Protein backbone atom coordinates (compact mmCIF):
# COMPACT_ATOMS: atom_id res chain seq x y z
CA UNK A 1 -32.28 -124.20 -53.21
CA UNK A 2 -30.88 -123.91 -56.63
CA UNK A 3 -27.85 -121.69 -55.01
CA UNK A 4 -26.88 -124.45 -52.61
CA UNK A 5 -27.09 -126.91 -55.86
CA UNK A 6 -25.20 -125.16 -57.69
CA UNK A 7 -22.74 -124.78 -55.10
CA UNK A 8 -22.56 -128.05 -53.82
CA UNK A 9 -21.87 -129.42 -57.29
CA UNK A 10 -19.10 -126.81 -58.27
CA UNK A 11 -17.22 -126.09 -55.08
CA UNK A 12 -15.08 -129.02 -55.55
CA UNK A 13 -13.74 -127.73 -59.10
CA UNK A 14 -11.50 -125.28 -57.19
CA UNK A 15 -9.98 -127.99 -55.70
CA UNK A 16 -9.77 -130.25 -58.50
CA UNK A 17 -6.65 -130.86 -60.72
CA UNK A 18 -7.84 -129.88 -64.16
CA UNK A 19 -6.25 -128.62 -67.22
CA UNK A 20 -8.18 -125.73 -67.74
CA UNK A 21 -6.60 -125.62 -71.16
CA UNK A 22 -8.37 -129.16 -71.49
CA UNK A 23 -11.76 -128.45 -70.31
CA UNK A 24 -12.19 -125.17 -72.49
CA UNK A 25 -10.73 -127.54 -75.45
CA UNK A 26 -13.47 -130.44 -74.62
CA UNK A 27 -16.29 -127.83 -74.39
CA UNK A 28 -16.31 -128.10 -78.18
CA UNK A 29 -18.02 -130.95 -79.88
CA UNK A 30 -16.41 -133.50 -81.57
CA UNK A 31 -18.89 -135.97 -83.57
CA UNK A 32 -16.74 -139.17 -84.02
CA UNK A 33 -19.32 -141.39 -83.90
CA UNK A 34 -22.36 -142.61 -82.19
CA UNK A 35 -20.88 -142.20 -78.60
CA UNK A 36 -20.08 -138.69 -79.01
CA UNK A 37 -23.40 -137.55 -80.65
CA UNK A 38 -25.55 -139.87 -77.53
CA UNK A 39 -23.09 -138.01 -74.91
CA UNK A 40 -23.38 -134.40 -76.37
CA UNK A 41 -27.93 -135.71 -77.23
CA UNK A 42 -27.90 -136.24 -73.57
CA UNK A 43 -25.83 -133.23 -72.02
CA UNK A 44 -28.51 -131.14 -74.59
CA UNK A 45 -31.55 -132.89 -72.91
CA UNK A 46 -30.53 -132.55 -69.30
CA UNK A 47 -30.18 -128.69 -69.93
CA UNK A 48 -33.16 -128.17 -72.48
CA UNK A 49 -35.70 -129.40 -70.53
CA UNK A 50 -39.26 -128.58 -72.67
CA UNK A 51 -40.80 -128.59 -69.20
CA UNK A 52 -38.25 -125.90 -68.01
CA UNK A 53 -38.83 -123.62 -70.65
CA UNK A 54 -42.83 -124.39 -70.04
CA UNK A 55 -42.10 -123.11 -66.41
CA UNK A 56 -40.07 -120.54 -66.59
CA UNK A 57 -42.43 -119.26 -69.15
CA UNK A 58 -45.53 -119.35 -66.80
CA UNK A 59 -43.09 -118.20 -64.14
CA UNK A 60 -42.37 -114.76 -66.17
CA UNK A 61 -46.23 -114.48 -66.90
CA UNK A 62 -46.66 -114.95 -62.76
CA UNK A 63 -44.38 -112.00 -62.45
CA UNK A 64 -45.07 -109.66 -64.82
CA UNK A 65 -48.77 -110.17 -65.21
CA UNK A 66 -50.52 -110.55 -68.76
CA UNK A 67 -52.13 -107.84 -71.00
CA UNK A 68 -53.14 -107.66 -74.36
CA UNK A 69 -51.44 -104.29 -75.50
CA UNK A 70 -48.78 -104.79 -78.30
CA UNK A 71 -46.35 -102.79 -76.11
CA UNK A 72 -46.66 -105.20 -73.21
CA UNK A 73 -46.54 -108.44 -74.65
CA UNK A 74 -43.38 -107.34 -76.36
CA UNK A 75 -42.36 -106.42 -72.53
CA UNK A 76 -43.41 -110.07 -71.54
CA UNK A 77 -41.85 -111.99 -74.01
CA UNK A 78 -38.72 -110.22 -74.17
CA UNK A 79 -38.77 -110.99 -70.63
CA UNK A 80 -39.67 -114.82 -70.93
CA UNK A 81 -36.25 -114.87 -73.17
CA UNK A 82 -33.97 -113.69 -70.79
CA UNK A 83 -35.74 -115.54 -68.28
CA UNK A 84 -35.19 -118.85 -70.18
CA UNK A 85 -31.85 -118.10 -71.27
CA UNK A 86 -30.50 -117.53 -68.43
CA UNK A 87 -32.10 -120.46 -66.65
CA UNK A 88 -31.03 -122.71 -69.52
CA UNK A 89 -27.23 -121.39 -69.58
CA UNK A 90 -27.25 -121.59 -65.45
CA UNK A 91 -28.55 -125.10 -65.60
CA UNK A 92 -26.20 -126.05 -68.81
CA UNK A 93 -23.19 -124.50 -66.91
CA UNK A 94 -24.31 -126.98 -63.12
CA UNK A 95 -24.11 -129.76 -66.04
CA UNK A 96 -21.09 -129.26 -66.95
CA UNK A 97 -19.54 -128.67 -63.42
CA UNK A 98 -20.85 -132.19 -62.23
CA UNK A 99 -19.38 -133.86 -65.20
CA UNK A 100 -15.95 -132.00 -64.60
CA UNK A 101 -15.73 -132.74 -61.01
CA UNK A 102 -16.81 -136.26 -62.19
CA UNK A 103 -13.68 -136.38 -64.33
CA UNK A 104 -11.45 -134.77 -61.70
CA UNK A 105 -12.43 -136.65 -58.72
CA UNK A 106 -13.73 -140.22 -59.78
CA UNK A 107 -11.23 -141.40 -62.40
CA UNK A 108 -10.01 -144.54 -62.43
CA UNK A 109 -12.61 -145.49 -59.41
CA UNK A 110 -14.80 -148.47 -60.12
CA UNK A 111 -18.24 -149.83 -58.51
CA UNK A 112 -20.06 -146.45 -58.22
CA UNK A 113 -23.44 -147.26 -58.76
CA UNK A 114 -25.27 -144.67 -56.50
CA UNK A 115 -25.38 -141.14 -54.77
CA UNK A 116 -23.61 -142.93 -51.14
CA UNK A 117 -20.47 -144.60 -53.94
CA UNK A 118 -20.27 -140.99 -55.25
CA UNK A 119 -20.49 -139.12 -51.85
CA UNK A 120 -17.23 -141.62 -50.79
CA UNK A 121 -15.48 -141.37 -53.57
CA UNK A 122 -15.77 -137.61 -53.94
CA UNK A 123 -14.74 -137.59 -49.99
CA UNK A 124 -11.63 -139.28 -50.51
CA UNK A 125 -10.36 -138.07 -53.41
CA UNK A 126 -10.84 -134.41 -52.66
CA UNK A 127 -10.61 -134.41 -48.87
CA UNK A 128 -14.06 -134.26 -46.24
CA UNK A 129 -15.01 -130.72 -46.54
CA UNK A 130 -15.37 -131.46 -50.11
CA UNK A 131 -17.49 -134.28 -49.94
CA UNK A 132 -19.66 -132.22 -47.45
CA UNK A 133 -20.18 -129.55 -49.96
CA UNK A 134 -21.04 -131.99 -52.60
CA UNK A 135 -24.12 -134.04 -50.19
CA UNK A 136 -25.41 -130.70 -49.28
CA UNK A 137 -25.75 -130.03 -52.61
CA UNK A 138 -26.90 -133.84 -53.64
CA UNK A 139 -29.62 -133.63 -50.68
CA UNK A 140 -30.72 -129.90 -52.40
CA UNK A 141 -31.26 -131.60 -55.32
């Protein structure tokens, strides 16, 4: 399921008309003012979710097993990093895709309120197959 997320939400980005040169630009954080530090508060919460790490944590331990020798638990917990940190950059990178193809494909469009606005407006600015893509990936989600 998280495949065909991840999919549906970034497909349309190699269809989109962005300045690369732009995005990689915008990826760093500019604090000039209290919009900026909300936006780049709430990209941080949608990706570093405590009750992702909490999962992915018991997830690891569901996997690997427990035990209480030193050598293991180092074993475990180096493997509940990499487990987390690659969840969190996975789920940090989906973010970022949505809010790109956001930018790309809904600029300038007004009255989207909802998933159906979204679906439309993503269909006609980037074509059917697109917009396809993208509600697969919405109904995954």
């Amino acid at each position: 399921m998280l495949v065909v997320i991840a999919i549906g939400f970034t497909a349309g980005l190699a269809f989109s008309p962005l300045s690369w040169g732009g995005v990689a630009s915008g990826l760093v954080p500019r604090f000039e003012g209290t919009e900026t530090v909300m936006l780049a508060t709430s990209m941080l919460g949608a990706t570093v979710m405590p009750h992702a790490v909490y999962m992915h944590s018991s997830l690891v331990r569901d996997r690997h097993g427990t035990d209480d020798r030193p050598k293991r638990i180092t074993t475990l917990l180096r493997a509940t990093r990499w487990d987390v940190a690659v969840s969190l950059v996975l789920a940090g990178s989906v973010n970022i895709a949505m809010l790109l193809l956001a930018a790309a494909s809904l600029q300038g469009v007004k009255g989207i309120d909802g998933i159906a606005e979204a679906h439309a407006a993503m269909s006609n600015s980037m074509g059917p197959v697109v917009g396809l893509i993208f509600a697969v990936g919405l109904f995954a989600s």
